[in-house]
PDB file of C-alpha atoms in Angstrom:
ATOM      1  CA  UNK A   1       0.000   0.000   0.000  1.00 61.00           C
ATOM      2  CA  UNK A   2       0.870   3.692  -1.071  1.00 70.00           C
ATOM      3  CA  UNK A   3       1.645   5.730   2.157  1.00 75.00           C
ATOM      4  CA  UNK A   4       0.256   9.353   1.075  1.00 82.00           C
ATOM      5  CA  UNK A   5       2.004  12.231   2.068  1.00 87.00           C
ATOM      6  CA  UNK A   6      -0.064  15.636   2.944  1.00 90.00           C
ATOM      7  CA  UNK A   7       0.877  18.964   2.910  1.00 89.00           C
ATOM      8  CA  UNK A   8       0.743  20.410   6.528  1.00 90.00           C
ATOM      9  CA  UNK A   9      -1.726  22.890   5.854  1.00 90.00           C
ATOM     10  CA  UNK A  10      -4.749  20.330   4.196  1.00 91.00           C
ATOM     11  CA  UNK A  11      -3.836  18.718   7.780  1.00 92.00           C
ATOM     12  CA  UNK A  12      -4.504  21.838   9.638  1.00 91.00           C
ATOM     13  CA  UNK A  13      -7.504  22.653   7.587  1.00 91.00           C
ATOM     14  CA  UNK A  14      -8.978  18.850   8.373  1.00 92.00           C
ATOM     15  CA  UNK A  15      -8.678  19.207  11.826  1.00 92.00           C
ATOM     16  CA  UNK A  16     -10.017  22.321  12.044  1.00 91.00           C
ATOM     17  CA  UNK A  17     -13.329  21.123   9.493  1.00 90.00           C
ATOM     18  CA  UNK A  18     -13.546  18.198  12.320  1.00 92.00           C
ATOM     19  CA  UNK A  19     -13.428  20.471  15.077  1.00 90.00           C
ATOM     20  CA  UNK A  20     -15.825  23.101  13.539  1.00 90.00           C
ATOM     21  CA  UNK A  21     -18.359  20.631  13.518  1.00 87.00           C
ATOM     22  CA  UNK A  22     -19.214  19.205  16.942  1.00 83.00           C
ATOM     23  CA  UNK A  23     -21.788  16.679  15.550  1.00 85.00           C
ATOM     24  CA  UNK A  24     -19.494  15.013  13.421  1.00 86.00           C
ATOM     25  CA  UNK A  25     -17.646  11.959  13.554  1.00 91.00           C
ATOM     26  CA  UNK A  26     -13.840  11.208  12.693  1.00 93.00           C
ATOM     27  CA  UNK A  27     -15.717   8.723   9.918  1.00 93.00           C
ATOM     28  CA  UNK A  28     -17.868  11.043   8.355  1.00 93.00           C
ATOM     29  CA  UNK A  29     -15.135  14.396   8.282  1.00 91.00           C
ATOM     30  CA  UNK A  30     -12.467  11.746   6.946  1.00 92.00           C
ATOM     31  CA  UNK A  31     -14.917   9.895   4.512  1.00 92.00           C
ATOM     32  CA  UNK A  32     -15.934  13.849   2.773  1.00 90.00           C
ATOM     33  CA  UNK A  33     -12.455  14.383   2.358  1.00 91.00           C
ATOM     34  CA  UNK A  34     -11.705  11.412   0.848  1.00 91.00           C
ATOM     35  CA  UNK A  35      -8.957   9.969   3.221  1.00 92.00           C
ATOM     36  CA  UNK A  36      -8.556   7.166   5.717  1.00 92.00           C
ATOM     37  CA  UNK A  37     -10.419   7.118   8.971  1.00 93.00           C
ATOM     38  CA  UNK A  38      -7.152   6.223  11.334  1.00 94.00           C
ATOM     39  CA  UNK A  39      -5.225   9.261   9.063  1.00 93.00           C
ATOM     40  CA  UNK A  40      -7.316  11.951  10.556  1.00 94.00           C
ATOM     41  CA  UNK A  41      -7.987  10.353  13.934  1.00 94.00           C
ATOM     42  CA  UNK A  42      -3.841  10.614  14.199  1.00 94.00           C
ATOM     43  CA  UNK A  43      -3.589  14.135  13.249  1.00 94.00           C
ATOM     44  CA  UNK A  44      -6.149  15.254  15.659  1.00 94.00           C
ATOM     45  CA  UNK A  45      -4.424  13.102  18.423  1.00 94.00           C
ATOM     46  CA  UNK A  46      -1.151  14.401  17.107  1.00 93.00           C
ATOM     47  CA  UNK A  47      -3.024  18.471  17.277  1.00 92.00           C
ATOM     48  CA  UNK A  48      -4.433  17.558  20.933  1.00 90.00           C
ATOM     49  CA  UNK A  49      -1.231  16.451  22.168  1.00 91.00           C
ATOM     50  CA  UNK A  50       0.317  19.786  20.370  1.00 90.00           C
ATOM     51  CA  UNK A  51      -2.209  21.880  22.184  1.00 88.00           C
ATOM     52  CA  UNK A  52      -1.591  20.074  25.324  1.00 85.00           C
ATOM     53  CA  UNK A  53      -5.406  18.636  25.345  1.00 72.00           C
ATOM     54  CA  UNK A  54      -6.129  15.926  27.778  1.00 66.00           C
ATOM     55  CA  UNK A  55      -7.961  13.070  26.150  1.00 57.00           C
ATOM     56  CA  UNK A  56     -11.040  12.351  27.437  1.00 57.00           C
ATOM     57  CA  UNK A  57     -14.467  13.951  28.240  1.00 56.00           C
ATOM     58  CA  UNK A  58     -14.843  17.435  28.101  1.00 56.00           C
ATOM     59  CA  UNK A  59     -15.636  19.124  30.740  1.00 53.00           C
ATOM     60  CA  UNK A  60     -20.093  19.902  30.360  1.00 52.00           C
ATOM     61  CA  UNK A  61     -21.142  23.975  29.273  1.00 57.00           C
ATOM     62  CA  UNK A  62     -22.913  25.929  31.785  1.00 57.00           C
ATOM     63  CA  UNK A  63     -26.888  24.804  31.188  1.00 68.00           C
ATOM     64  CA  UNK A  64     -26.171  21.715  29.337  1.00 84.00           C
ATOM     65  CA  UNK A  65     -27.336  19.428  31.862  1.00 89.00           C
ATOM     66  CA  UNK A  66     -30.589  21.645  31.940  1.00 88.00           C
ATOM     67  CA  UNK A  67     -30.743  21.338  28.010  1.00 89.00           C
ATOM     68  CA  UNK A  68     -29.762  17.671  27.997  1.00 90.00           C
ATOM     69  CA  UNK A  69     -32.945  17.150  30.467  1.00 93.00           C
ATOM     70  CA  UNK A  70     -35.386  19.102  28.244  1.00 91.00           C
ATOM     71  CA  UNK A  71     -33.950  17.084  24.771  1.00 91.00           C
ATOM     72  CA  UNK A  72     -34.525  13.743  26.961  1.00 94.00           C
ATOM     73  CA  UNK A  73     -37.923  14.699  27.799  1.00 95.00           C
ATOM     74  CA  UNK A  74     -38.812  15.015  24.502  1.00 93.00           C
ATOM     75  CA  UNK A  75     -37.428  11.761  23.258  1.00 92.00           C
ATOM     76  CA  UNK A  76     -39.625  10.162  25.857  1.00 94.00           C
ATOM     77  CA  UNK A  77     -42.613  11.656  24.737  1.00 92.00           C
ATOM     78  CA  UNK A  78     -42.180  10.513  21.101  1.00 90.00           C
ATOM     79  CA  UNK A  79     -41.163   6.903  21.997  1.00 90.00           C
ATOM     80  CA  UNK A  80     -44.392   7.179  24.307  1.00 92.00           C
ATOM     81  CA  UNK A  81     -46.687   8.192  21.694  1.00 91.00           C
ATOM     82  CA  UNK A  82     -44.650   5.938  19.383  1.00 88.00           C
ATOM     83  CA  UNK A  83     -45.551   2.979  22.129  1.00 91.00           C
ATOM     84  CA  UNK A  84     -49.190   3.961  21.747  1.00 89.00           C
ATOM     85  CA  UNK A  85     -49.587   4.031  18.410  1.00 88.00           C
ATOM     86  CA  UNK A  86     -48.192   0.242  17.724  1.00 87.00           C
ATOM     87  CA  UNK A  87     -50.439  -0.378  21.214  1.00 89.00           C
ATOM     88  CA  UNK A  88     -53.606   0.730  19.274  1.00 87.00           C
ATOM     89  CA  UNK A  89     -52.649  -1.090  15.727  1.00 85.00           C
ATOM     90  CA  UNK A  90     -51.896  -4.202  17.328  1.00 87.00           C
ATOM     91  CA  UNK A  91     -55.511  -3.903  18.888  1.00 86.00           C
ATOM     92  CA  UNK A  92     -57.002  -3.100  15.654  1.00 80.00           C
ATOM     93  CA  UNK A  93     -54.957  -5.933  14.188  1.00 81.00           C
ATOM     94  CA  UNK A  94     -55.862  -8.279  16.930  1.00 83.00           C
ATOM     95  CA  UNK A  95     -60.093  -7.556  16.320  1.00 80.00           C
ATOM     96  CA  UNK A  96     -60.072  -7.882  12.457  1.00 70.00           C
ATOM     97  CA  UNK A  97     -58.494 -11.436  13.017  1.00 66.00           C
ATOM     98  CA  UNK A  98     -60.809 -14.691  12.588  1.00 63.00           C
ATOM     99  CA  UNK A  99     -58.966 -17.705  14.787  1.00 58.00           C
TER     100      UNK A  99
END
């Protein structure tokens, strides 16, 4: 296999796409730029240990445990209502069949 060789600065500039996006994984930044998954997880190791970044969690935002709460509350009320739904068809299903 071919070992490619990058310039420094299309590095720099993946990093900072993956960092830009904090929804994104390694997979998905490395698979739009068309270069291996393990490639870009190095150079971001390689720009944490640069930076002098721990690895590991970060540390959680001011009011992100209060907007965590809210965004878990609402998953519960769709799989709820999601729950009720299938409860009713299977019902309906249940009645219309002849044994």
């Amino acid at each position: 296999m071919v070992m490619k060789h990058y310039p420094a600065e299309f590095k720099a500039d993946a990093v900072a796409l993956y960092r830009s996006r904090p929804g994104a994984t390694i997979a998905q930044i490395a698979d739009d730029l068309g270069i291996n998954r393990e490639t870009l997880r190095s150079w971001v190791r390689a720009d944490d240990q640069r930076r002098g970044v721990t690895a590991g969690p970060a540390a959680p935002a001011v009011g992100s445990v209060e907007d965590e709460n809210a965004a878990l509350r609402r998953r519960v009320r769709e799989l709820e209502e999601e729950r009720d739904i299938l409860r009713k068809a299977a019902r309906y299903f249940a009645g219309e069949t002849r044994w």
